[in-house]
Amino acid sequence: MCNALGDPVRMKIAHYLASSGEKNCSAFEVDHISKSTLSHHIKILREAGLIQPRIEGKQHFYSLRKDDLNSRFPGLVELILNTTGG
């Protein structure tokens, strides 16, 4: 989990989700990275257990697993929210 949040782009994605809730992949405002690079970062966050997908048709929506994270790692979501987001 620390490795996943150690990258500035992934921290920015986590911060964005923590502050705004569920978002479609295309709604992320993360620098000027390609879709494949963004997908890679999302995959790492998902595999680390930080975000969860919800699939609706062809759309993928992602949200931060706030409740799970708060119960397993108290203060982690607040730490993410208190960062500048990159």
Short mmCIF file of C-alpha atoms in Angstrom, two decimals, residues 50-84:
data_model
loop_
_atom_site.label_atom_id
_atom_site.label_comp_id
_atom_site.label_asym_id
_atom_site.label_seq_id
_atom_site.Cartn_x
_atom_site.Cartn_y
_atom_site.Cartn_z
CA LEU A 50 -6.92 1.33 -2.07
CA ILE A 51 -9.64 1.72 -4.69
CA GLN A 52 -12.53 -0.38 -5.89
CA PRO A 53 -14.13 -0.48 -9.33
CA ARG A 54 -17.79 -0.44 -10.21
CA ILE A 55 -18.56 -1.42 -13.79
CA GLU A 56 -21.64 -0.05 -15.48
CA GLY A 57 -21.85 -1.14 -19.10
CA LYS A 58 -18.59 -0.07 -20.71
CA GLN A 59 -17.88 2.52 -18.03
CA HIS A 60 -15.57 1.89 -15.09
CA PHE A 61 -16.10 3.98 -11.98
CA TYR A 62 -13.57 4.02 -9.15
CA SER A 63 -13.85 5.01 -5.53
CA LEU A 64 -11.51 5.06 -2.57
CA ARG A 65 -12.28 2.30 -0.07
CA LYS A 66 -12.65 4.82 2.77
CA ASP A 67 -14.52 2.63 5.28
CA ASP A 68 -12.18 -0.33 4.81
CA LEU A 69 -9.10 1.88 4.96
CA ASN A 70 -10.30 3.72 8.07
CA SER A 71 -10.95 0.47 9.91
CA ARG A 72 -7.65 -1.17 8.92
CA PHE A 73 -5.42 1.92 8.84
CA PRO A 74 -6.88 4.70 11.00
CA GLY A 75 -5.81 8.11 9.76
CA LEU A 76 -4.75 7.02 6.25
CA VAL A 77 -7.65 8.70 4.45
CA GLU A 78 -7.04 11.90 6.42
CA LEU A 79 -3.37 11.74 5.44
CA ILE A 80 -4.35 11.44 1.79
CA LEU A 81 -6.80 14.33 2.11
CA ASN A 82 -4.19 16.51 3.80
CA THR A 83 -1.76 16.18 0.90
CA THR A 84 -1.75 18.70 -1.89
#
